[in-house]
PDB file of C-alpha atoms in Angstrom:
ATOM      1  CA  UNK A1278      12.049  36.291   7.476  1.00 76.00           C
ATOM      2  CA  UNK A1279      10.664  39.779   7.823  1.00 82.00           C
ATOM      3  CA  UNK A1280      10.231  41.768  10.646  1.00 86.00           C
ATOM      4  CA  UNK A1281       7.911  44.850  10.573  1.00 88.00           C
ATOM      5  CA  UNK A1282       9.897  48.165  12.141  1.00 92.00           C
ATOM      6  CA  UNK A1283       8.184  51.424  12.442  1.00 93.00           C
ATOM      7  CA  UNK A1284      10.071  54.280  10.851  1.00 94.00           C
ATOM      8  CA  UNK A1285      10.798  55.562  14.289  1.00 95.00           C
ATOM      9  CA  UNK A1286      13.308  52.500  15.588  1.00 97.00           C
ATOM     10  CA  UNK A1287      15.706  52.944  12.330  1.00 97.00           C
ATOM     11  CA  UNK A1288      18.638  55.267  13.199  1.00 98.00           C
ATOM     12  CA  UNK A1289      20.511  54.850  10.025  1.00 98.00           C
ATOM     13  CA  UNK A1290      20.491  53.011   6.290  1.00 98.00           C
ATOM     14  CA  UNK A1291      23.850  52.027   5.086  1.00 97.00           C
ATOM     15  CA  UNK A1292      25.371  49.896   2.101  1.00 96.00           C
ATOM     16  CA  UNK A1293      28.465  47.958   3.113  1.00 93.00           C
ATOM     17  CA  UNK A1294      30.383  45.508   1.208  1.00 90.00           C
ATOM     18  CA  UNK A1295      27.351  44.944  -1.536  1.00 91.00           C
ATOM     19  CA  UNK A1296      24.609  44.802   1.024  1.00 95.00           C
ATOM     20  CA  UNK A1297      22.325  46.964   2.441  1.00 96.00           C
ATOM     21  CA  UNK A1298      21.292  47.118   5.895  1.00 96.00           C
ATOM     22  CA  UNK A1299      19.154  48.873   8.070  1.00 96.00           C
ATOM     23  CA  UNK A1300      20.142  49.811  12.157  1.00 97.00           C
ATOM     24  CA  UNK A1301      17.858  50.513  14.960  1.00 97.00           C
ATOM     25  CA  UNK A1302      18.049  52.931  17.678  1.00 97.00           C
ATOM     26  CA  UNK A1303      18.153  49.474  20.499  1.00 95.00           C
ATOM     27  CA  UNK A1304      21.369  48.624  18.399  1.00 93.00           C
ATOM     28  CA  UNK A1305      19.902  45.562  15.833  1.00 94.00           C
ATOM     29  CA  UNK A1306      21.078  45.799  12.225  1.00 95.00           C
ATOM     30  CA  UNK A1307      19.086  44.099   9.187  1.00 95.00           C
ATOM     31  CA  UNK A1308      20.577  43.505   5.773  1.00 94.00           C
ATOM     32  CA  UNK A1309      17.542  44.724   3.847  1.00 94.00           C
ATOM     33  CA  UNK A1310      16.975  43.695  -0.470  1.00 92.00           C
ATOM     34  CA  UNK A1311      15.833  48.016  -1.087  1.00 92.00           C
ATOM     35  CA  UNK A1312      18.395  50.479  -2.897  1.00 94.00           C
ATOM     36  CA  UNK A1313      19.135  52.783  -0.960  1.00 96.00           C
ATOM     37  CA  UNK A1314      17.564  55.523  -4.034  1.00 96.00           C
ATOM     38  CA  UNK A1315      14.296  53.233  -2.781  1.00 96.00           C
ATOM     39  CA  UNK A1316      14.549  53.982   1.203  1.00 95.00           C
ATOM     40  CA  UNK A1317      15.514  57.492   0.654  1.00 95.00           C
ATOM     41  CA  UNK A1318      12.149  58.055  -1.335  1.00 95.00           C
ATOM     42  CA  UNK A1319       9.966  55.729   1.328  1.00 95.00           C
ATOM     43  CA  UNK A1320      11.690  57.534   4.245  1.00 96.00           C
ATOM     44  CA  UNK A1321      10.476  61.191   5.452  1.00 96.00           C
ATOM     45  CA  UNK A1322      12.487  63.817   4.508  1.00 96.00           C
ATOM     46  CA  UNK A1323      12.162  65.903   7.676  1.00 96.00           C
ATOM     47  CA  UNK A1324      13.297  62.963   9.312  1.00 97.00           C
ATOM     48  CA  UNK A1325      15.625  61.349   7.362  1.00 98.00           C
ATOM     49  CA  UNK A1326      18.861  62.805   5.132  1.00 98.00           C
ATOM     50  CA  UNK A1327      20.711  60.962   2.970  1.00 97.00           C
ATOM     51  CA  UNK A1328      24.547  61.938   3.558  1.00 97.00           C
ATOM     52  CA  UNK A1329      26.458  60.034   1.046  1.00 96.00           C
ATOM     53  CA  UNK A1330      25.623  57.817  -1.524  1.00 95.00           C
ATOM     54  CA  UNK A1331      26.247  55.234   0.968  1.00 96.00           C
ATOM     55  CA  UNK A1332      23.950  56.481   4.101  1.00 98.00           C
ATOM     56  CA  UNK A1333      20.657  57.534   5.310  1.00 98.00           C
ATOM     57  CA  UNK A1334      20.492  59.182   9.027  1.00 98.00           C
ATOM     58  CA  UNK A1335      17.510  60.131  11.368  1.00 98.00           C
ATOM     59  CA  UNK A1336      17.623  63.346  12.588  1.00 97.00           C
ATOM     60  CA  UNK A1337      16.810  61.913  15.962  1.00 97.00           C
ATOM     61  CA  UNK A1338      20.275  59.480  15.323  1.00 97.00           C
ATOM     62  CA  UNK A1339      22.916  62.358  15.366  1.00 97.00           C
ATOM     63  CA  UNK A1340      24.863  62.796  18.338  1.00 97.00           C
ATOM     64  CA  UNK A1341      27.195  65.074  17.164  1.00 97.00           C
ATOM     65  CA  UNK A1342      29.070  66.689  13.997  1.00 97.00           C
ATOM     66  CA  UNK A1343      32.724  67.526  13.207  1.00 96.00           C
ATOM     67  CA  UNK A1344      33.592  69.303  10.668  1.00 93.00           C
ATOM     68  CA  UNK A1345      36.896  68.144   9.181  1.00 90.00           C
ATOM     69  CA  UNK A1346      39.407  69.491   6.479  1.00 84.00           C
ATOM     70  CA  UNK A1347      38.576  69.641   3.130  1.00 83.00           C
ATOM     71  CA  UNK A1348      34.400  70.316   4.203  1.00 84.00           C
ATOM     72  CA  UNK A1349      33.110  67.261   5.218  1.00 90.00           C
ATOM     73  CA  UNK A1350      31.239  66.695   8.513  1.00 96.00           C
ATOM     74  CA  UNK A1351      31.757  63.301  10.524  1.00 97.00           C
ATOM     75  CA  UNK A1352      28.704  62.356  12.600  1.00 97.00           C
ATOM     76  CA  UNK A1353      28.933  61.077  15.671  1.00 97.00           C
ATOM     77  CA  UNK A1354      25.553  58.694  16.082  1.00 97.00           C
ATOM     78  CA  UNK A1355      23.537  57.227  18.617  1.00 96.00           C
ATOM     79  CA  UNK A1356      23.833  53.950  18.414  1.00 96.00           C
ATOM     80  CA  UNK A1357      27.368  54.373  17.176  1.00 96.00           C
ATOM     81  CA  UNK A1358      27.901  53.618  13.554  1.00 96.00           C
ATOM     82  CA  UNK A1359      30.150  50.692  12.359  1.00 93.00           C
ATOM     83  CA  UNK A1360      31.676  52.624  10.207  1.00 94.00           C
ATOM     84  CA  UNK A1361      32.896  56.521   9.368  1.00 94.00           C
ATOM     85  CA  UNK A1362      29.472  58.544   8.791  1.00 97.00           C
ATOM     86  CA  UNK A1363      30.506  61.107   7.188  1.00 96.00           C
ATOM     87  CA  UNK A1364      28.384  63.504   4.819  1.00 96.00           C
ATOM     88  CA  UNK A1365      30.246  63.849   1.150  1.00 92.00           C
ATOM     89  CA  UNK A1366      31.383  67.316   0.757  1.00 91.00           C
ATOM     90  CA  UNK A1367      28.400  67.903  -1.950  1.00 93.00           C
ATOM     91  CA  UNK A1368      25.742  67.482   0.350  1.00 95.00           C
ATOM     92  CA  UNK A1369      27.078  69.845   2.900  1.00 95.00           C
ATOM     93  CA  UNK A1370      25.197  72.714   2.658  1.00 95.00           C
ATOM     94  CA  UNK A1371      22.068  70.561   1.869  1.00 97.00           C
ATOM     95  CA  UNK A1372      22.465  68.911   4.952  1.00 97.00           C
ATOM     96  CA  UNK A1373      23.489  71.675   7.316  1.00 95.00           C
ATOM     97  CA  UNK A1374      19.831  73.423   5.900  1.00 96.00           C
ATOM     98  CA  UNK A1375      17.946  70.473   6.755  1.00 96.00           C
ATOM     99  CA  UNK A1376      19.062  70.213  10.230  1.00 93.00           C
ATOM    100  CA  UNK A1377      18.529  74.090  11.097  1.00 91.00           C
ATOM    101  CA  UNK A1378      14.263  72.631  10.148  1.00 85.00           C
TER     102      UNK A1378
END
């Protein structure tokens, strides 16, 4: 089945386990059949960052960051994320950029 969503309800994109799926700020998740490489290109980038090779985030999804040993932020989200968001330590500085936009 498909079931339009306006950019503005998804709080994060995340692969788990070989699927993809998509969660909304009122706390639904959606496996989805797009790469992730496809959402992250779809998605606006003053909106959206893509913190690991396994996760998109909205801006408007981040609750708060801790920065850990080693470099790597762990993001605390609104709705709470299933599983540890954390940005790889690559896309650090990237990320830390976008947010002060």
């Amino acid at each position: 089945r498909i079931i339009p969503l306006q950019t503005s309800e998804i709080a994060f994109v995340y692969s788990e386990e070989k699927n993809n799926y998509l969660a909304t700020f009122d706390g639904e998740r959606y496996i989805i059949d797009s790469s992730l490489d496809v959402i992250s290109e779809e998605l606006n980038p003053e909106k959206f960052f893509r913190i690991s090779r396994s996760c998109i985030v909205n801006t408007n999804a981040i609750q708060s960051i801790i920065k850990q040993a080693g470099g790597r932020l762990l993001i605390k989200s609104n709705p709470p994320a299933s599983f540890e968001m954390t940005v790889s330590r690559s896309r650090v500085d990237d990320f830390l950029d976008w947010l002060e936009r």
